[in-house]
mmCIF file of C-alpha atoms in Angstrom:
data_model
loop_
_atom_site.group_PDB
_atom_site.id
_atom_site.type_symbol
_atom_site.label_atom_id
_atom_site.label_comp_id
_atom_site.label_asym_id
_atom_site.label_seq_id
_atom_site.Cartn_x
_atom_site.Cartn_y
_atom_site.Cartn_z
ATOM 1 C CA UNK C 1 74.841 108.371 107.171
ATOM 2 C CA UNK C 2 73.020 105.365 106.981
ATOM 3 C CA UNK C 3 75.245 101.874 106.529
ATOM 4 C CA UNK C 4 73.719 98.966 105.097
ATOM 5 C CA UNK C 5 75.260 95.724 106.672
ATOM 6 C CA UNK C 6 76.272 93.165 103.489
ATOM 7 C CA UNK C 7 78.094 90.308 105.430
ATOM 8 C CA UNK C 8 79.206 89.652 108.805
ATOM 9 C CA UNK C 9 81.892 86.704 109.610
ATOM 10 C CA UNK C 10 83.451 85.954 113.139
ATOM 11 C CA UNK C 11 87.255 85.490 112.505
ATOM 12 C CA UNK C 12 89.821 85.014 115.339
ATOM 13 C CA UNK C 13 87.309 86.025 117.856
ATOM 14 C CA UNK C 14 86.596 89.502 115.941
ATOM 15 C CA UNK C 15 84.458 90.216 112.963
ATOM 16 C CA UNK C 16 84.782 90.862 109.481
ATOM 17 C CA UNK C 17 81.876 92.938 108.265
ATOM 18 C CA UNK C 18 81.290 94.574 104.778
ATOM 19 C CA UNK C 19 79.080 97.508 104.402
ATOM 20 C CA UNK C 20 77.377 99.406 101.841
ATOM 21 C CA UNK C 21 76.691 103.428 101.956
ATOM 22 C CA UNK C 22 76.184 106.338 99.758
ATOM 23 C CA UNK C 23 79.141 108.702 99.176
ATOM 24 C CA UNK C 24 78.736 112.276 98.885
ATOM 25 C CA UNK C 25 82.226 112.540 97.868
ATOM 26 C CA UNK C 26 82.263 110.072 94.947
ATOM 27 C CA UNK C 27 78.626 110.644 94.221
ATOM 28 C CA UNK C 28 77.959 107.195 94.244
ATOM 29 C CA UNK C 29 77.118 103.986 96.511
ATOM 30 C CA UNK C 30 80.359 102.768 97.850
ATOM 31 C CA UNK C 31 81.422 99.370 99.735
ATOM 32 C CA UNK C 32 83.993 98.893 102.202
ATOM 33 C CA UNK C 33 85.245 96.147 104.690
ATOM 34 C CA UNK C 34 86.343 96.433 108.138
ATOM 35 C CA UNK C 35 87.877 93.670 110.627
ATOM 36 C CA UNK C 36 87.318 94.620 114.250
ATOM 37 C CA UNK C 37 89.428 92.646 116.407
ATOM 38 C CA UNK C 38 88.299 90.855 119.703
ATOM 39 C CA UNK C 39 89.603 93.962 121.721
ATOM 40 C CA UNK C 40 87.101 96.349 120.092
ATOM 41 C CA UNK C 41 84.244 95.013 121.956
ATOM 42 C CA UNK C 42 85.432 96.523 124.936
ATOM 43 C CA UNK C 43 87.658 99.671 123.946
ATOM 44 C CA UNK C 44 88.478 101.600 120.940
ATOM 45 C CA UNK C 45 91.091 100.460 118.832
ATOM 46 C CA UNK C 46 93.385 101.414 116.244
ATOM 47 C CA UNK C 47 92.702 101.578 112.772
ATOM 48 C CA UNK C 48 95.277 100.414 109.616
ATOM 49 C CA UNK C 49 93.696 101.498 106.358
ATOM 50 C CA UNK C 50 94.339 99.386 103.377
ATOM 51 C CA UNK C 51 94.397 100.544 99.671
ATOM 52 C CA UNK C 52 94.345 97.354 97.184
ATOM 53 C CA UNK C 53 95.607 97.581 93.755
ATOM 54 C CA UNK C 54 94.168 97.416 89.931
ATOM 55 C CA UNK C 55 91.227 95.155 89.345
ATOM 56 C CA UNK C 56 90.862 94.646 93.012
ATOM 57 C CA UNK C 57 88.145 95.493 95.637
ATOM 58 C CA UNK C 58 87.468 95.197 99.394
ATOM 59 C CA UNK C 59 87.649 91.638 99.089
ATOM 60 C CA UNK C 60 90.930 90.803 98.063
ATOM 61 C CA UNK C 61 93.075 91.438 101.106
ATOM 62 C CA UNK C 62 90.711 90.211 103.560
ATOM 63 C CA UNK C 63 90.248 87.042 101.932
ATOM 64 C CA UNK C 64 93.528 86.322 100.593
ATOM 65 C CA UNK C 65 96.125 87.948 103.140
ATOM 66 C CA UNK C 66 95.555 86.209 106.379
ATOM 67 C CA UNK C 67 95.664 89.728 107.949
ATOM 68 C CA UNK C 68 92.856 88.845 110.375
ATOM 69 C CA UNK C 69 94.886 86.558 112.668
ATOM 70 C CA UNK C 70 97.651 89.228 113.458
ATOM 71 C CA UNK C 71 95.145 91.994 113.548
ATOM 72 C CA UNK C 72 93.220 90.123 116.517
ATOM 73 C CA UNK C 73 96.257 89.575 118.353
ATOM 74 C CA UNK C 74 97.516 92.880 118.247
ATOM 75 C CA UNK C 75 94.094 94.643 118.516
ATOM 76 C CA UNK C 76 94.443 96.675 115.378
ATOM 77 C CA UNK C 77 91.083 97.400 112.910
ATOM 78 C CA UNK C 78 91.612 96.781 109.370
ATOM 79 C CA UNK C 79 89.828 98.921 107.079
ATOM 80 C CA UNK C 80 89.640 98.081 103.177
ATOM 81 C CA UNK C 81 87.820 100.524 100.572
ATOM 82 C CA UNK C 82 86.960 99.538 97.178
ATOM 83 C CA UNK C 83 89.607 100.623 94.599
ATOM 84 C CA UNK C 84 87.092 103.376 92.685
ATOM 85 C CA UNK C 85 83.494 104.245 92.156
ATOM 86 C CA UNK C 86 81.041 101.829 90.968
ATOM 87 C CA UNK C 87 77.901 101.715 89.009
ATOM 88 C CA UNK C 88 76.176 102.029 85.667
ATOM 89 C CA UNK C 89 76.767 106.114 85.617
ATOM 90 C CA UNK C 90 80.309 105.842 86.761
ATOM 91 C CA UNK C 91 82.602 106.460 83.619
ATOM 92 C CA UNK C 92 84.919 103.761 82.684
ATOM 93 C CA UNK C 93 87.825 103.346 80.123
ATOM 94 C CA UNK C 94 86.217 103.494 76.716
ATOM 95 C CA UNK C 95 87.712 100.158 75.714
ATOM 96 C CA UNK C 96 87.564 98.428 78.948
ATOM 97 C CA UNK C 97 91.028 98.157 79.854
ATOM 98 C CA UNK C 98 91.989 97.038 83.750
ATOM 99 C CA UNK C 99 94.336 99.726 84.256
ATOM 100 C CA UNK C 100 92.030 102.972 84.070
ATOM 101 C CA UNK C 101 88.404 103.557 85.069
ATOM 102 C CA UNK C 102 86.509 101.047 87.354
ATOM 103 C CA UNK C 103 88.592 99.237 89.768
ATOM 104 C CA UNK C 104 91.415 101.720 88.947
ATOM 105 C CA UNK C 105 91.061 105.016 90.662
ATOM 106 C CA UNK C 106 94.660 105.660 91.849
ATOM 107 C CA UNK C 107 93.353 107.494 94.746
ATOM 108 C CA UNK C 108 93.462 110.833 93.088
ATOM 109 C CA UNK C 109 90.833 113.703 92.730
ATOM 110 C CA UNK C 110 90.023 113.760 88.936
ATOM 111 C CA UNK C 111 90.064 117.022 87.527
ATOM 112 C CA UNK C 112 88.921 115.980 83.802
ATOM 113 C CA UNK C 113 85.382 115.391 82.700
ATOM 114 C CA UNK C 114 83.715 112.683 83.059
ATOM 115 C CA UNK C 115 85.748 111.384 85.599
ATOM 116 C CA UNK C 116 85.945 114.246 88.048
ATOM 117 C CA UNK C 117 81.887 113.541 88.663
ATOM 118 C CA UNK C 118 82.884 110.452 90.730
ATOM 119 C CA UNK C 119 86.475 109.870 90.713
ATOM 120 C CA UNK C 120 87.531 111.841 93.949
ATOM 121 C CA UNK C 121 88.838 108.897 95.749
ATOM 122 C CA UNK C 122 91.538 110.669 97.485
ATOM 123 C CA UNK C 123 89.104 112.857 99.397
ATOM 124 C CA UNK C 124 87.068 109.603 100.026
ATOM 125 C CA UNK C 125 89.930 107.696 101.603
ATOM 126 C CA UNK C 126 91.365 110.967 103.507
ATOM 127 C CA UNK C 127 88.287 112.169 104.855
ATOM 128 C CA UNK C 128 85.064 110.699 104.332
ATOM 129 C CA UNK C 129 85.758 107.228 105.054
ATOM 130 C CA UNK C 130 87.549 107.756 108.459
ATOM 131 C CA UNK C 131 84.877 110.261 109.464
ATOM 132 C CA UNK C 132 82.282 107.583 108.994
ATOM 133 C CA UNK C 133 84.398 104.784 110.258
ATOM 134 C CA UNK C 134 84.926 106.780 113.598
ATOM 135 C CA UNK C 135 81.355 107.667 113.964
ATOM 136 C CA UNK C 136 79.799 104.207 113.519
ATOM 137 C CA UNK C 137 82.400 101.706 115.129
ATOM 138 C CA UNK C 138 84.619 101.578 118.245
ATOM 139 C CA UNK C 139 87.930 102.934 116.654
ATOM 140 C CA UNK C 140 90.238 105.611 117.793
ATOM 141 C CA UNK C 141 91.817 108.535 115.833
ATOM 142 C CA UNK C 142 94.944 106.678 115.629
ATOM 143 C CA UNK C 143 95.787 105.490 111.875
ATOM 144 C CA UNK C 144 98.165 103.932 109.919
ATOM 145 C CA UNK C 145 97.828 103.109 106.114
ATOM 146 C CA UNK C 146 99.176 100.458 103.891
ATOM 147 C CA UNK C 147 98.526 99.196 100.554
ATOM 148 C CA UNK C 148 99.446 97.154 97.143
ATOM 149 C CA UNK C 149 100.520 98.028 94.015
ATOM 150 C CA UNK C 150 98.216 100.853 92.984
ATOM 151 C CA UNK C 151 97.434 100.899 96.587
ATOM 152 C CA UNK C 152 100.862 101.226 97.548
ATOM 153 C CA UNK C 153 100.904 104.275 95.696
ATOM 154 C CA UNK C 154 98.026 105.453 97.298
ATOM 155 C CA UNK C 155 99.026 104.689 100.828
ATOM 156 C CA UNK C 156 102.593 106.186 100.282
ATOM 157 C CA UNK C 157 101.212 109.268 98.575
ATOM 158 C CA UNK C 158 98.442 109.728 101.195
ATOM 159 C CA UNK C 159 100.628 109.278 104.049
ATOM 160 C CA UNK C 160 103.444 111.929 102.820
ATOM 161 C CA UNK C 161 101.027 114.350 101.966
ATOM 162 C CA UNK C 162 98.748 114.151 105.489
ATOM 163 C CA UNK C 163 101.587 113.145 107.996
ATOM 164 C CA UNK C 164 99.616 114.567 110.756
ATOM 165 C CA UNK C 165 96.961 111.734 109.988
ATOM 166 C CA UNK C 166 99.111 108.940 109.877
ATOM 167 C CA UNK C 167 101.544 107.130 112.477
ATOM 168 C CA UNK C 168 103.253 105.004 109.959
ATOM 169 C CA UNK C 169 103.086 103.755 106.325
ATOM 170 C CA UNK C 170 103.640 100.436 104.491
ATOM 171 C CA UNK C 171 103.454 99.545 101.090
ATOM 172 C CA UNK C 172 104.016 96.096 99.090
ATOM 173 C CA UNK C 173 105.371 96.185 95.292
ATOM 174 C CA UNK C 174 104.148 100.200 95.200
ATOM 175 C CA UNK C 175 104.231 102.208 92.000
ATOM 176 C CA UNK C 176 106.780 104.331 93.298
ATOM 177 C CA UNK C 177 106.950 107.095 90.385
ATOM 178 C CA UNK C 178 103.861 106.919 88.557
ATOM 179 C CA UNK C 179 104.534 110.289 86.105
ATOM 180 C CA UNK C 180 107.267 107.937 84.785
ATOM 181 C CA UNK C 181 105.485 104.659 84.240
ATOM 182 C CA UNK C 182 102.787 103.704 81.994
ATOM 183 C CA UNK C 183 99.976 102.801 84.191
ATOM 184 C CA UNK C 184 100.668 106.140 86.087
ATOM 185 C CA UNK C 185 101.081 108.132 82.920
ATOM 186 C CA UNK C 186 97.627 106.758 81.498
ATOM 187 C CA UNK C 187 95.939 107.526 84.630
ATOM 188 C CA UNK C 188 97.167 110.622 85.402
ATOM 189 C CA UNK C 189 96.640 112.087 82.092
ATOM 190 C CA UNK C 190 92.975 110.568 82.124
ATOM 191 C CA UNK C 191 92.181 111.890 85.569
ATOM 192 C CA UNK C 192 94.157 114.898 85.889
ATOM 193 C CA UNK C 193 94.998 116.418 82.277
ATOM 194 C CA UNK C 194 98.092 117.181 80.449
ATOM 195 C CA UNK C 195 99.779 119.510 82.545
ATOM 196 C CA UNK C 196 102.182 117.391 84.058
ATOM 197 C CA UNK C 197 102.700 119.558 86.981
ATOM 198 C CA UNK C 198 99.346 118.338 88.276
ATOM 199 C CA UNK C 199 100.712 114.955 88.195
ATOM 200 C CA UNK C 200 103.405 116.008 91.067
ATOM 201 C CA UNK C 201 100.977 116.165 93.792
ATOM 202 C CA UNK C 202 100.402 112.366 93.548
ATOM 203 C CA UNK C 203 103.952 110.740 92.785
ATOM 204 C CA UNK C 204 105.625 109.498 95.935
ATOM 205 C CA UNK C 205 109.085 110.071 94.858
ATOM 206 C CA UNK C 206 108.299 113.735 94.027
ATOM 207 C CA UNK C 207 106.568 114.108 97.425
ATOM 208 C CA UNK C 208 109.312 112.725 99.466
ATOM 209 C CA UNK C 209 111.609 115.488 97.924
ATOM 210 C CA UNK C 210 109.491 118.001 99.454
ATOM 211 C CA UNK C 211 108.193 116.794 102.770
ATOM 212 C CA UNK C 212 109.154 118.160 105.982
ATOM 213 C CA UNK C 213 107.693 115.240 108.006
ATOM 214 C CA UNK C 214 109.201 111.628 108.519
ATOM 215 C CA UNK C 215 106.621 109.318 109.117
ATOM 216 C CA UNK C 216 107.978 105.857 109.182
ATOM 217 C CA UNK C 217 107.888 103.617 106.293
ATOM 218 C CA UNK C 218 108.384 99.842 105.390
ATOM 219 C CA UNK C 219 108.088 98.761 101.632
ATOM 220 C CA UNK C 220 108.486 95.090 100.579
ATOM 221 C CA UNK C 221 108.871 94.485 96.858
ATOM 222 C CA UNK C 222 109.688 91.169 95.433
ATOM 223 C CA UNK C 223 112.567 90.440 93.220
ATOM 224 C CA UNK C 224 110.759 88.309 90.633
ATOM 225 C CA UNK C 225 107.694 90.665 90.393
ATOM 226 C CA UNK C 226 107.009 91.241 86.466
ATOM 227 C CA UNK C 227 106.252 94.896 86.703
ATOM 228 C CA UNK C 228 109.235 95.610 88.864
ATOM 229 C CA UNK C 229 111.372 97.543 86.324
ATOM 230 C CA UNK C 230 108.741 99.065 83.881
ATOM 231 C CA UNK C 231 105.819 99.918 86.251
ATOM 232 C CA UNK C 232 106.878 100.080 89.834
ATOM 233 C CA UNK C 233 110.645 101.274 90.027
ATOM 234 C CA UNK C 234 111.417 101.359 93.639
ATOM 235 C CA UNK C 235 115.065 102.290 93.193
ATOM 236 C CA UNK C 236 113.518 105.917 92.664
ATOM 237 C CA UNK C 237 112.028 106.016 95.880
ATOM 238 C CA UNK C 238 115.303 104.634 97.756
ATOM 239 C CA UNK C 239 117.280 107.279 96.167
ATOM 240 C CA UNK C 240 115.207 109.981 97.289
ATOM 241 C CA UNK C 241 114.957 108.719 100.915
ATOM 242 C CA UNK C 242 118.848 108.654 100.939
ATOM 243 C CA UNK C 243 118.892 112.028 99.601
ATOM 244 C CA UNK C 244 116.378 113.386 102.287
ATOM 245 C CA UNK C 245 117.511 110.866 105.051
ATOM 246 C CA UNK C 246 113.716 109.880 105.087
ATOM 247 C CA UNK C 247 113.157 106.950 107.668
ATOM 248 C CA UNK C 248 112.403 104.166 104.754
ATOM 249 C CA UNK C 249 113.370 100.420 105.102
ATOM 250 C CA UNK C 250 112.741 99.110 101.690
ATOM 251 C CA UNK C 251 113.405 95.205 101.713
ATOM 252 C CA UNK C 252 113.744 93.295 98.252
ATOM 253 C CA UNK C 253 112.618 90.092 98.897
ATOM 254 C CA UNK C 254 114.262 87.274 96.958
ATOM 255 C CA UNK C 255 112.216 85.182 94.456
ATOM 256 C CA UNK C 256 108.769 86.815 95.493
ATOM 257 C CA UNK C 257 106.088 88.159 92.609
ATOM 258 C CA UNK C 258 103.266 90.544 92.673
ATOM 259 C CA UNK C 259 100.976 88.149 94.150
ATOM 260 C CA UNK C 260 98.960 87.756 97.388
ATOM 261 C CA UNK C 261 101.228 84.862 98.110
ATOM 262 C CA UNK C 262 104.068 87.594 98.378
ATOM 263 C CA UNK C 263 101.714 89.491 100.705
ATOM 264 C CA UNK C 264 100.695 86.719 102.875
ATOM 265 C CA UNK C 265 104.169 85.931 103.293
ATOM 266 C CA UNK C 266 105.099 89.068 104.893
ATOM 267 C CA UNK C 267 101.894 90.596 106.057
ATOM 268 C CA UNK C 268 102.536 89.800 109.831
ATOM 269 C CA UNK C 269 105.766 91.879 109.540
ATOM 270 C CA UNK C 270 103.719 94.818 108.287
ATOM 271 C CA UNK C 271 101.302 94.824 110.848
ATOM 272 C CA UNK C 272 103.823 94.645 113.773
ATOM 273 C CA UNK C 273 105.568 97.429 112.371
ATOM 274 C CA UNK C 274 102.467 99.400 112.211
ATOM 275 C CA UNK C 275 101.702 98.315 116.080
ATOM 276 C CA UNK C 276 104.836 99.932 117.190
ATOM 277 C CA UNK C 277 103.461 103.256 116.256
ATOM 278 C CA UNK C 278 99.679 102.883 116.769
#
């Protein structure tokens, strides 16, 4: 598969690069960013996959979180895909809303037309992108997964469904119970249809009820997050984790909101958490 290098910047002794490539999975051109730490010059390194939130791209975490400094120290590559397919042929919300369509793929495999033509983000993140990364870059098959908001939903649900593929899971402000919040209900209805049984396959709280595996998980949530009560619902995940005796650490961080100021304040904790398992 051909990769087109879009940008390249040296950061903390490593390299931050953006690439375009054609994706057979989502049937359009996709972009991702990768940070290769200094250690990648001489050996294969493990990878942390970062899934971003609504309206974001691969650039948000790489430009706003300060993630490269700790990744360079720990010798971990960071891979950030886009949040949805892009392009003129890709279906979008009919009213141009921010919470559905472009920039809002929700990391599911859409089954409903016209979105099923391109919105196969689950398969892209779980299968196609890692295969591409492991083919073209000096990385190992040791993987962990993290994300923010919609991307936190993606990281937890993907990690729970694929415990053999990921050593650890973390999230900032994840949508924990999308079948019971407005963002999730809108997205799942549009991508997956009206049969709510199909929605359960991508709901982190429901998936934790069923999992037999125990991938270590760290979640940080800001107490002053304006989306906390209506959209994110972390208590649902806490309650199920207690019932299942799942190894979840969920920290409520006093005074923090939903922004990258919050993420940048605790991103070091998350990388050091993943490093213990990678």
